[in-house]
Tab-separated table of C-alpha atoms in Angstrom:
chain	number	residue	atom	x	y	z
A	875	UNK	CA	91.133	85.217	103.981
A	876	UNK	CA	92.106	88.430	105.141
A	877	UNK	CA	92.216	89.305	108.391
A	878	UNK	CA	93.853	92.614	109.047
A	879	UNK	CA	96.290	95.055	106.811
A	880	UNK	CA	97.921	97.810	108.422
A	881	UNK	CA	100.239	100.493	106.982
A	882	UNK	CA	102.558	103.077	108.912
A	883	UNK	CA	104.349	105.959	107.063
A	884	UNK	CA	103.537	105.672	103.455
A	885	UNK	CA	102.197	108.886	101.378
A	886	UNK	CA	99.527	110.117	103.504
A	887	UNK	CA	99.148	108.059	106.171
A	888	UNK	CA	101.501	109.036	108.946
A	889	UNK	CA	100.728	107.103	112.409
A	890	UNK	CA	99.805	103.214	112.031
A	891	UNK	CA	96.217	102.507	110.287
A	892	UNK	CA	94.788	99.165	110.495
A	893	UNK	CA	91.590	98.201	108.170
A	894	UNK	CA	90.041	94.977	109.874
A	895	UNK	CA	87.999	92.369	108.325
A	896	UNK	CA	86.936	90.413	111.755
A	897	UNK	CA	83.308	90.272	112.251
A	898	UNK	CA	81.997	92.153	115.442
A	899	UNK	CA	79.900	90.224	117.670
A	900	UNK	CA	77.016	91.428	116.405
A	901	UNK	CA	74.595	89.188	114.455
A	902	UNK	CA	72.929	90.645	111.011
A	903	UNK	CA	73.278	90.240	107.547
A	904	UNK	CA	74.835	86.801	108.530
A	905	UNK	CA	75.548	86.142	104.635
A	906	UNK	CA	78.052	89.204	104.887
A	907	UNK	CA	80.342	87.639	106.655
A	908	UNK	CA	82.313	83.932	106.824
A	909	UNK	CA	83.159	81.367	109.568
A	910	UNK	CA	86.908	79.827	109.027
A	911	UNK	CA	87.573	77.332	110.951
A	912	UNK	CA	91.349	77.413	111.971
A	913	UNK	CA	93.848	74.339	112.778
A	914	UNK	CA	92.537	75.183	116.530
A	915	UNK	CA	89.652	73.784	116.013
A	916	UNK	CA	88.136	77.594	116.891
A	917	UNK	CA	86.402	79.917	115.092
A	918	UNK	CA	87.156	82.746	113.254
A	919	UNK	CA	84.226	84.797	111.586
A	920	UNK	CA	85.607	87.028	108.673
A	921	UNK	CA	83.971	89.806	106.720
A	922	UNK	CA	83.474	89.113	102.925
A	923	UNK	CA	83.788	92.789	101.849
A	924	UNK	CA	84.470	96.301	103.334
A	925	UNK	CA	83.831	99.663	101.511
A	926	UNK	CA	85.713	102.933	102.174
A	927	UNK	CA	84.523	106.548	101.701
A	928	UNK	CA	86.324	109.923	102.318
A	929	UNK	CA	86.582	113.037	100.950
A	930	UNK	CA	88.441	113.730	97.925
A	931	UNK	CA	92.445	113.551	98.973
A	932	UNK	CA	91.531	111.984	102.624
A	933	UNK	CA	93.914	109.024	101.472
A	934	UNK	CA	91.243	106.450	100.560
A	935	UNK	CA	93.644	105.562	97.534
A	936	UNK	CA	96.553	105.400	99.554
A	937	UNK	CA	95.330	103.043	101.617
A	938	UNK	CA	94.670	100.331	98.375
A	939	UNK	CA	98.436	101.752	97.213
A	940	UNK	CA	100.459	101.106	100.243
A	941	UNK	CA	98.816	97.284	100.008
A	942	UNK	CA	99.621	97.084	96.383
A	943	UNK	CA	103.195	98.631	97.391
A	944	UNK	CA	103.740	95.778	99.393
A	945	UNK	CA	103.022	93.410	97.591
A	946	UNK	CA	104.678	94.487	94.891
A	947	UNK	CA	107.920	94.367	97.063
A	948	UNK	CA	107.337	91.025	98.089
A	949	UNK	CA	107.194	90.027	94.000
A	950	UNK	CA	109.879	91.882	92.873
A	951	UNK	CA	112.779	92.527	95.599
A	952	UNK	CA	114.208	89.231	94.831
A	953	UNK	CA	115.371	90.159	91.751
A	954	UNK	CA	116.337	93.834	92.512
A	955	UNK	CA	119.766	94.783	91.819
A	956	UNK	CA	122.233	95.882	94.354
A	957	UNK	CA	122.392	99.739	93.616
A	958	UNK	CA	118.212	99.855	93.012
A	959	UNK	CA	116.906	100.552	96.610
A	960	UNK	CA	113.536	99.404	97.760
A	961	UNK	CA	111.157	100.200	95.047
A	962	UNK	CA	107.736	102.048	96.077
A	963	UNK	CA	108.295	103.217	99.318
A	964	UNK	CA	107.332	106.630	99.970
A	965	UNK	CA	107.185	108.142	103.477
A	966	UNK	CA	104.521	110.488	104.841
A	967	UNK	CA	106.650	114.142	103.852
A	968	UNK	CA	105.049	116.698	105.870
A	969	UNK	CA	107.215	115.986	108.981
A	970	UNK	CA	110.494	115.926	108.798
A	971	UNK	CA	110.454	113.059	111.480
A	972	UNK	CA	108.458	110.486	109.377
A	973	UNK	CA	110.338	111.478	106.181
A	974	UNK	CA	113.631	109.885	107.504
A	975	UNK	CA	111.838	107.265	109.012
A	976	UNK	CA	110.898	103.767	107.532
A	977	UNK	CA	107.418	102.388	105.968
A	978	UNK	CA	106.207	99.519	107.523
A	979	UNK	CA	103.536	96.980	106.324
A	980	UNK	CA	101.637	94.027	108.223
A	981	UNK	CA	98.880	91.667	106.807
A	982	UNK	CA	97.020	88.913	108.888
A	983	UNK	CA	95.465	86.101	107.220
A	984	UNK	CA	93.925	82.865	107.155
A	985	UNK	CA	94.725	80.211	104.044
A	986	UNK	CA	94.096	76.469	105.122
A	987	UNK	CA	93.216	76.604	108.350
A	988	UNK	CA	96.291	78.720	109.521
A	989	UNK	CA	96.863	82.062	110.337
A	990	UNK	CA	99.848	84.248	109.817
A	991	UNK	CA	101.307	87.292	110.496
A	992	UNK	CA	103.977	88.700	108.040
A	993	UNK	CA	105.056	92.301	108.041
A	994	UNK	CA	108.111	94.419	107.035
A	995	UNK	CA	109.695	98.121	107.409
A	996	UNK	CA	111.640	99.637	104.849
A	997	UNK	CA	112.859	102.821	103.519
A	998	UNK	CA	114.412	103.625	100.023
A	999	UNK	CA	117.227	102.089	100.686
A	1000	UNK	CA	116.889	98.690	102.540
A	1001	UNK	CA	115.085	96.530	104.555
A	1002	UNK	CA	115.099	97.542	108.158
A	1003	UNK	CA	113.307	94.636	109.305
A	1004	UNK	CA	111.098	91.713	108.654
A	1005	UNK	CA	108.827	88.989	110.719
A	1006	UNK	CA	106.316	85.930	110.079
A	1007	UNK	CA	104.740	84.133	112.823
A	1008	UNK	CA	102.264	81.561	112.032
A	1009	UNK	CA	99.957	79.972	114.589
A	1010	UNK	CA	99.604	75.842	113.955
A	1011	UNK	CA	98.515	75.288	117.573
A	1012	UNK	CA	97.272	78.511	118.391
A	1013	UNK	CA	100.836	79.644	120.108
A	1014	UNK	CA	103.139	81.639	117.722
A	1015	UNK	CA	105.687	79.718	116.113
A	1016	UNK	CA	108.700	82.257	114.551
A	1017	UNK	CA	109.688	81.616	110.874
A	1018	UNK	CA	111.143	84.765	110.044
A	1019	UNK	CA	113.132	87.390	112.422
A	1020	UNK	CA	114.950	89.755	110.795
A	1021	UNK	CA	115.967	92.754	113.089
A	1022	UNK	CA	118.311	94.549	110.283
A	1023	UNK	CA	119.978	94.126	107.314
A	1024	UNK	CA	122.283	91.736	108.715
A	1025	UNK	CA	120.807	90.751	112.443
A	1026	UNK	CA	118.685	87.677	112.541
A	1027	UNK	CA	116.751	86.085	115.678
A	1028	UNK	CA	116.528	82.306	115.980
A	1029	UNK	CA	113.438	81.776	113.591
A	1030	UNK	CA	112.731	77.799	115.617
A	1031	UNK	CA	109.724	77.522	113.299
A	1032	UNK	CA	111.863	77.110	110.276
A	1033	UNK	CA	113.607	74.524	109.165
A	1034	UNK	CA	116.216	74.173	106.173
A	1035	UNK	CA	119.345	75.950	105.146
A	1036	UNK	CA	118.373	79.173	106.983
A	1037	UNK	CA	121.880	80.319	106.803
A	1038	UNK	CA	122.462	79.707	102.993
A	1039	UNK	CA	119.003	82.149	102.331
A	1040	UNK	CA	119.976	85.030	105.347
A	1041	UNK	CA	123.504	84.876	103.238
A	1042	UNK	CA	121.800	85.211	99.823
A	1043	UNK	CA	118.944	87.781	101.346
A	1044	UNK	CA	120.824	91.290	99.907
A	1045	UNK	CA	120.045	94.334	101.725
A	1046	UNK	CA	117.089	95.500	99.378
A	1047	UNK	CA	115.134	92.286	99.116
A	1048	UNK	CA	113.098	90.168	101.325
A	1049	UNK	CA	113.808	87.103	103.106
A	1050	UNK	CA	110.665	85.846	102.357
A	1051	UNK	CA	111.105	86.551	98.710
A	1052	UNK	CA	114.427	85.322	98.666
A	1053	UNK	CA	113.500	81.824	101.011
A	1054	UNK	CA	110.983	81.295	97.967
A	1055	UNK	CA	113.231	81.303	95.187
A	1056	UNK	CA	115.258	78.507	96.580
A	1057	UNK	CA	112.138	76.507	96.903
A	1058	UNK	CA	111.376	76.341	100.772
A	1059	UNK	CA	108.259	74.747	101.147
A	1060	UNK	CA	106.793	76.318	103.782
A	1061	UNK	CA	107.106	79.973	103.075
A	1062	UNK	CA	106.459	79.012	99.442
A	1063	UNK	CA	102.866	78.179	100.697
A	1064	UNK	CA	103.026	81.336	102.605
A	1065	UNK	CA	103.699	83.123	99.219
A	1066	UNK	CA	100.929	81.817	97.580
A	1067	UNK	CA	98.375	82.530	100.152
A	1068	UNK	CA	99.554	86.124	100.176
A	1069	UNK	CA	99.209	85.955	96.425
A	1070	UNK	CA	95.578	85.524	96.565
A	1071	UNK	CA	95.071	88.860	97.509
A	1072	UNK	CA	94.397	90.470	93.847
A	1073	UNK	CA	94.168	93.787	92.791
A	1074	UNK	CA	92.316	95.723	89.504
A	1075	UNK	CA	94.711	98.911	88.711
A	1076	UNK	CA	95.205	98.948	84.701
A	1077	UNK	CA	92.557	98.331	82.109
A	1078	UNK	CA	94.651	96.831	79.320
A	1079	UNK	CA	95.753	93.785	81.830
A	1080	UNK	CA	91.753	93.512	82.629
A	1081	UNK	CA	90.912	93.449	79.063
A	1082	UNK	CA	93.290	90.464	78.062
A	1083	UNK	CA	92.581	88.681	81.250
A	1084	UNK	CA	89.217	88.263	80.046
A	1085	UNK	CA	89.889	87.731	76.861
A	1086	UNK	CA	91.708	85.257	77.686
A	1087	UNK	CA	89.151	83.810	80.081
A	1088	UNK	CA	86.865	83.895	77.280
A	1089	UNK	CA	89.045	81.937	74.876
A	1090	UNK	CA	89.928	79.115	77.230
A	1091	UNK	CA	86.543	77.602	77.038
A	1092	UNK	CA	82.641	77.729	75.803
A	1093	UNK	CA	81.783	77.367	79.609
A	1094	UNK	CA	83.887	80.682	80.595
A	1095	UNK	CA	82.440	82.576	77.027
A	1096	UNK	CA	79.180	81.528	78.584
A	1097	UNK	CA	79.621	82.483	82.375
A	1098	UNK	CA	81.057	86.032	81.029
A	1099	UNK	CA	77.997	86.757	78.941
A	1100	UNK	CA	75.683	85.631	81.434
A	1101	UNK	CA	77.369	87.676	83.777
A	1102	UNK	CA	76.994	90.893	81.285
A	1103	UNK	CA	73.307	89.942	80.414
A	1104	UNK	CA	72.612	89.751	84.118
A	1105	UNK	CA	73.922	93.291	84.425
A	1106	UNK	CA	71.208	94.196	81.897
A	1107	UNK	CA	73.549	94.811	79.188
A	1108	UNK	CA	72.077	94.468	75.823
A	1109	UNK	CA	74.201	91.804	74.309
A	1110	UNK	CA	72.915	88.938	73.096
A	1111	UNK	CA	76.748	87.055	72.242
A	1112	UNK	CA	80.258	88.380	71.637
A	1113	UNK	CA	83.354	87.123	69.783
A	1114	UNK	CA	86.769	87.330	70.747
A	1115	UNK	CA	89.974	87.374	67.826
A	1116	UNK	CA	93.358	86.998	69.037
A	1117	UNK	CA	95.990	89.050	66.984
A	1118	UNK	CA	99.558	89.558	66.359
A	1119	UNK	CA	101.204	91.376	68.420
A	1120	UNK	CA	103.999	94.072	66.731
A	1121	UNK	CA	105.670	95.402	69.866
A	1122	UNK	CA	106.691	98.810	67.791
A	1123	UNK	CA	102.684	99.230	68.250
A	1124	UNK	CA	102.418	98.908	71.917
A	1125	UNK	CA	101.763	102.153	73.508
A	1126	UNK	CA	104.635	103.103	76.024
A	1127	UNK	CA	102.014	103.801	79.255
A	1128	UNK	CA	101.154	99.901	78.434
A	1129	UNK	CA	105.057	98.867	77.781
A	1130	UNK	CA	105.832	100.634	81.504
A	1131	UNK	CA	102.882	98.357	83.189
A	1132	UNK	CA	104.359	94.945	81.250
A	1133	UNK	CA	107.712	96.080	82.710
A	1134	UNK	CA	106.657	96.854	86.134
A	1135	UNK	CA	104.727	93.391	85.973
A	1136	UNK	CA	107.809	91.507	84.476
A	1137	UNK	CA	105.513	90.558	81.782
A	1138	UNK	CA	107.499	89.933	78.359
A	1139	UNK	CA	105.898	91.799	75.841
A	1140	UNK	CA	106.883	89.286	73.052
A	1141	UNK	CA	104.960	86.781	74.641
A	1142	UNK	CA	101.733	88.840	75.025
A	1143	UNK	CA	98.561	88.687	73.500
A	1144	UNK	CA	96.231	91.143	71.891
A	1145	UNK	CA	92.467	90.708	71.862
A	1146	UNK	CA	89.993	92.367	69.474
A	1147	UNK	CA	86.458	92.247	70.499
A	1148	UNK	CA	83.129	92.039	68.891
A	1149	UNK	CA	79.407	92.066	70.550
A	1150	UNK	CA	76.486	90.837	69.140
A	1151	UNK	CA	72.519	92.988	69.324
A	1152	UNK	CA	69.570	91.973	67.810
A	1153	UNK	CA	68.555	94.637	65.479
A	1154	UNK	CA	64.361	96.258	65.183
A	1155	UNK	CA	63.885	93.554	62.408
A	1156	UNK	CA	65.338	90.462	64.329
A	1157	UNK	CA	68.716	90.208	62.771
A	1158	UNK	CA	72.198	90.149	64.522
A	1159	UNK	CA	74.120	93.281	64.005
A	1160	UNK	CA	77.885	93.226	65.382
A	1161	UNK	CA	79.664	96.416	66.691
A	1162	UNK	CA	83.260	96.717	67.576
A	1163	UNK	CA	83.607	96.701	71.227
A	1164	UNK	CA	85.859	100.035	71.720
A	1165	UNK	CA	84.307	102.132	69.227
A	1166	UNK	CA	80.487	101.344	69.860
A	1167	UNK	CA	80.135	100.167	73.206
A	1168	UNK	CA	79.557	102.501	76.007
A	1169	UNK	CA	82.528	103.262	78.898
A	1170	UNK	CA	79.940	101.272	81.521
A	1171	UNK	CA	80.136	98.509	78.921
A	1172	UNK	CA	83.764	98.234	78.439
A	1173	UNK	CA	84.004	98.961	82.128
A	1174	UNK	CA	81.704	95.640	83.317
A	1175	UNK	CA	83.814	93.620	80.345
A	1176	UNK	CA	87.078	94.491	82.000
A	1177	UNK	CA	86.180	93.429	84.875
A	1178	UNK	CA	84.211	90.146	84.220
A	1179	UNK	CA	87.029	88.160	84.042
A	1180	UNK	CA	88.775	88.935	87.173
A	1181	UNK	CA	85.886	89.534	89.233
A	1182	UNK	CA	84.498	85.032	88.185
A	1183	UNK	CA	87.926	84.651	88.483
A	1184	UNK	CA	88.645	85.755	92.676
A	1185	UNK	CA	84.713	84.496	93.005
A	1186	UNK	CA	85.589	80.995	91.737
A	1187	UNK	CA	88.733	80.648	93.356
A	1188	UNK	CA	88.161	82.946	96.922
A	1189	UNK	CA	90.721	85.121	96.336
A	1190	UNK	CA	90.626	88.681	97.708
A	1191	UNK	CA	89.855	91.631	95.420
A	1192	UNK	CA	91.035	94.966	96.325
A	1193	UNK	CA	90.033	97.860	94.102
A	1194	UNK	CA	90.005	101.533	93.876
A	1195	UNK	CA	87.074	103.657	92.682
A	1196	UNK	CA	84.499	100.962	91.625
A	1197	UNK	CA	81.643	103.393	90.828
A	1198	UNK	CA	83.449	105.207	88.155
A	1199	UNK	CA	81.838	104.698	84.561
A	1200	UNK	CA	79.068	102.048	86.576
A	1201	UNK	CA	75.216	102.707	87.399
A	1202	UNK	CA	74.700	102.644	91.083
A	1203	UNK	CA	72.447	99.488	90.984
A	1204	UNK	CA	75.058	97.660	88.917
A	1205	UNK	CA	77.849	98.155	91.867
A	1206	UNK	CA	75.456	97.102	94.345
A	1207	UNK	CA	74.894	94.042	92.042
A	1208	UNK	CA	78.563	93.197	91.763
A	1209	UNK	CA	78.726	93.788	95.531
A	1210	UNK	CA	75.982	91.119	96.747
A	1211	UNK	CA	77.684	88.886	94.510
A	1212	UNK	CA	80.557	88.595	97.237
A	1213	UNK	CA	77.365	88.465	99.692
A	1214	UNK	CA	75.505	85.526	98.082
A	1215	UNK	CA	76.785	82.311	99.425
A	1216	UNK	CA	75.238	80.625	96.330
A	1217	UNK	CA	77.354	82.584	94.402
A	1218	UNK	CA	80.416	82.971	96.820
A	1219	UNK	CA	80.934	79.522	97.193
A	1220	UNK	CA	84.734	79.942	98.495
A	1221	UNK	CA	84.974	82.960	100.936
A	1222	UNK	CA	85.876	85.350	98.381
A	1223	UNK	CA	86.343	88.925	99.658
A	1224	UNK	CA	86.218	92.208	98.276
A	1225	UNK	CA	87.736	96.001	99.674
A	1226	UNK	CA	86.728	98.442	98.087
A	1227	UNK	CA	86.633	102.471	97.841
A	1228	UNK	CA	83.689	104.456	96.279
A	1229	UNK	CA	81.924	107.548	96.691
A	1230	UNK	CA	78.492	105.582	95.785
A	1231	UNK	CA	76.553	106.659	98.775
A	1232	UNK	CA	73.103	105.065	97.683
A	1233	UNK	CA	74.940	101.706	99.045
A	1234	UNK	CA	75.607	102.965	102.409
A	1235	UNK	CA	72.500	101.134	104.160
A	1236	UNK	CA	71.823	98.674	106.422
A	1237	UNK	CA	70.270	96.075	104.200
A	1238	UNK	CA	73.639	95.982	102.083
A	1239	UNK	CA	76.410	96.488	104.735
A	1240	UNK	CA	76.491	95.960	108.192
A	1241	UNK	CA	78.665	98.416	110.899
A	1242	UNK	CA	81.489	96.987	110.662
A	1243	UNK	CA	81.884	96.715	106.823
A	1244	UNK	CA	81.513	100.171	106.533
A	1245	UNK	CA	85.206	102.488	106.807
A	1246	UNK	CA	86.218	106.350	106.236
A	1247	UNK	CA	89.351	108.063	105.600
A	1248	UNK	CA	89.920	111.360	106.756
A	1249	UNK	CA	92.237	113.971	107.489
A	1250	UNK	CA	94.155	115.289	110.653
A	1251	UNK	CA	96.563	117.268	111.094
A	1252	UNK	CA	97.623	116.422	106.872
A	1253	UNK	CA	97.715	112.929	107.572
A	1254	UNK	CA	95.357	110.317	106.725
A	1255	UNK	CA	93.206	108.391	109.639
A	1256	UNK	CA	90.959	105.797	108.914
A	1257	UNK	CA	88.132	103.904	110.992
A	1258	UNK	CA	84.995	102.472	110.975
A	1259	UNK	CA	81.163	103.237	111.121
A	1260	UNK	CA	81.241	100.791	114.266
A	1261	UNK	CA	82.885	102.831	116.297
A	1262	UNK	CA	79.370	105.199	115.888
A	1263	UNK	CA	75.935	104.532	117.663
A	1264	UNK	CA	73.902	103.788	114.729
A	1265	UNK	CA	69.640	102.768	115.339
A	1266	UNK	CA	68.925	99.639	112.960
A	1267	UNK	CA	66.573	100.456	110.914
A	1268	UNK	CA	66.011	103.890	111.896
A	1269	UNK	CA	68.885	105.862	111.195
A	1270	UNK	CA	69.380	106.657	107.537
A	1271	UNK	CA	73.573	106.001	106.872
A	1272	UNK	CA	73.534	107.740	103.257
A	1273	UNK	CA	72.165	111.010	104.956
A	1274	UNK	CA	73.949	110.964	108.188
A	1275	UNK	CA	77.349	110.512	106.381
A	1276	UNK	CA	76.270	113.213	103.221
A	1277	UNK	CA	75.213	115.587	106.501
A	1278	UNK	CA	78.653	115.138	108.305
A	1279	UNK	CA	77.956	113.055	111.377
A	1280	UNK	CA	80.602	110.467	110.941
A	1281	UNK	CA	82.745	112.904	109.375
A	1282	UNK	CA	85.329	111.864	106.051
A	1283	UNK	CA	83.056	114.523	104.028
A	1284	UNK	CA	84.495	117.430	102.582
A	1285	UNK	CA	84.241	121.073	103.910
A	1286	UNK	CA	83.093	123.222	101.392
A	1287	UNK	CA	83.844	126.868	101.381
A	1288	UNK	CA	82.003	129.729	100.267
């Protein structure tokens, strides 16, 4: 689970901003939040979603970008070339300071009963530095210590051929990245638990996902319509058709996200869908799912599969702008999914940004679920509605943020 991710000089967001996912001590809504036990033996209770609001360019996106940036980095820097630089790092520009200065990213999470702390600063160019403590025993134990391109501390928590990967690490990739493709167990394992943060960015990759879901069994064809149904979409059944794929057809916007995926075209699959209604006079009429079905519709498809798929499997689902194209009682339904422990069975989490206000209350999110993004002095600042005195169940959280009083609104001139 995710603990904490915090971002320093990347688009808008100038001075460090941490978004944390540890419960406050206060007790409500205690099926919005999980207890992880660590290796300890202690504690640790964890949020299982957070929304954002802000005004319209307060940075809310930039926030869900600079975690998608690093990750991204973490994929792909192994196999950068020389001459490429450090993809997808881009500074906070309106001060000349922070434009020569490096990004830096941090996450803190739990997987298996262990928490770690990997971060790393970089600018266009190289890696400045890059750390990983994990805590077995509760003290830190060092497995990565990289102080520059070329300085390295001890790292005692390591073992292997640390020398043969710092030798192999080139200046614009990571040592964790690099550790991983010579096999090292243990950061391997680190690897995948930072993989299970997932994120929903480009529709054609959410269609085939599940389409594929769909096609892998009658139990998945069946989870994915009930979940649609359950939505109170009108479907009674749907049919999926896989078909060739001519890569001459392939529009370029989709050939650019394959490429920035590393995902061989050749090899990919193209789905053609079909949904069943039942017509005035009791027969089954089929439409074709792009042309006929509504944007919600499509919308709710698209995201069926990957939204079972983090649910089954507790991953954590990060996504920008869930409202768009969606009735406001269907987000909060895909919300209290994440909230339902009969439902979220593995300590699944979700982040999310919206301007839905009609689910800022305190019967869907407590305090400290509840974040804003705003700006000052042109760069982005983000915090939470705990840090505000807030009555339970007097004050009304829709109108008090619409009105102003926790600020991230928009100022609207004459």
């Amino acid at each position: 689970m995710l603990l904490e991710f915090s971002v320093t000089n990347f688009r808008s967001i100038k001075e460090k901003q941490t978004l944390n996912l540890l419960k406050t001590k206060k007790n409500e809504l205690e099926n919005n939040f999980t207890a992880v036990e660590l290796s300890t033996g202690k504690t640790l209770e964890v949020l299982n979603s957070v929304v954002i609001y802000g005004a319209n360019a307060s940075g809310k996106s930039n926030l869900i970008l600079a975690l998608r940036a690093m990750l991204n980095i973490i994929y792909d820097s192994f196999g950068y070339q020389p001459n490429q630089g450090v993809k997808n790092i881009e500074p906070f520009l309106l001060s000349k300071e922070s434009a020569n200065q490096p990004t830096e990213f941090e996450l803190d999470l739990i997987d298996d009963g262990i928490r770690y702390v990997y971060g790393f600063s970089a600018t266009q160019e190289k890696i400045i530095g890059e750390w990983l403590y994990q805590y077995p025993k509760g003290s830190p134990q060092n497995l990565i210590d990289r102080r520059s391109t070329s300085q390295w501390g001890v790292m005692n928590g390591l073992k292997g051929k640390k020398k043969i990967w710092q030798d192999s690490t080139k200046d614009n990739s990571l040592f964790l990245s690099t550790a991983v493709q010579f096999n090292n167990e243990l950061l391997s394992t680190v690897f995948s638990a930072i993989a299970k943060l997932k994120g929903i960015y480009e529709e054609p990759l959410n269609f085939n996902f599940t389409c594929l879901k769909a096609n892998e069994s009658q139990g998945n064809k069946r989870g994915i319509l009930e979940f649609m149904q359950a939505a109170d979409i009108n479907i009674e059944g749907f049919s999926v058709f896989e078909e060739k794929v001519d890569e001459e057809t392939i529009p370029d916007e989709f050939k650019k996200i394959l490429k920035e995926k590393n995902l061989d075209a050749s090899k990919f699959k193209n789905f053609k869908v079909e949904t069943q209604h039942i017509s005035n006079d009791g027969s089954m009429v089929s439409f074709d799912f792009e042309d006929q079905e509504s944007d919600g519709t499509q919308k709710l498809f698209r995201l069926v599969g990957p939204w079972l798929d983090v649910l089954e499997n507790g991953y954590c689902l990060v996504m920008d702008e869930l409202h768009n194209s969606l009735h406001p009682k269907l987000v909060a339904y895909l919300v209290s999914m994440f909230h339902n422990p009969e439902i979220n069975k593995n300590a699944a989490q979700l982040i999310f940004v919206t301007h839905e206000t009609s689910l800022l209350n305190q019967d869907t999110f407590r305090k400290d679920q509840v974040w804003f993004c705003e700006k000052e002095n042109n760069a982005t600042k983000v915090f939470s509605l705990a840090d505000f005195k807030v009555r339970k169940g007097v004050d009304n959280l829709e109108s008090a943020y619409l009105s102003g009083r926790y600020g991230a609104v928009p100022y609207l001139k004459q």
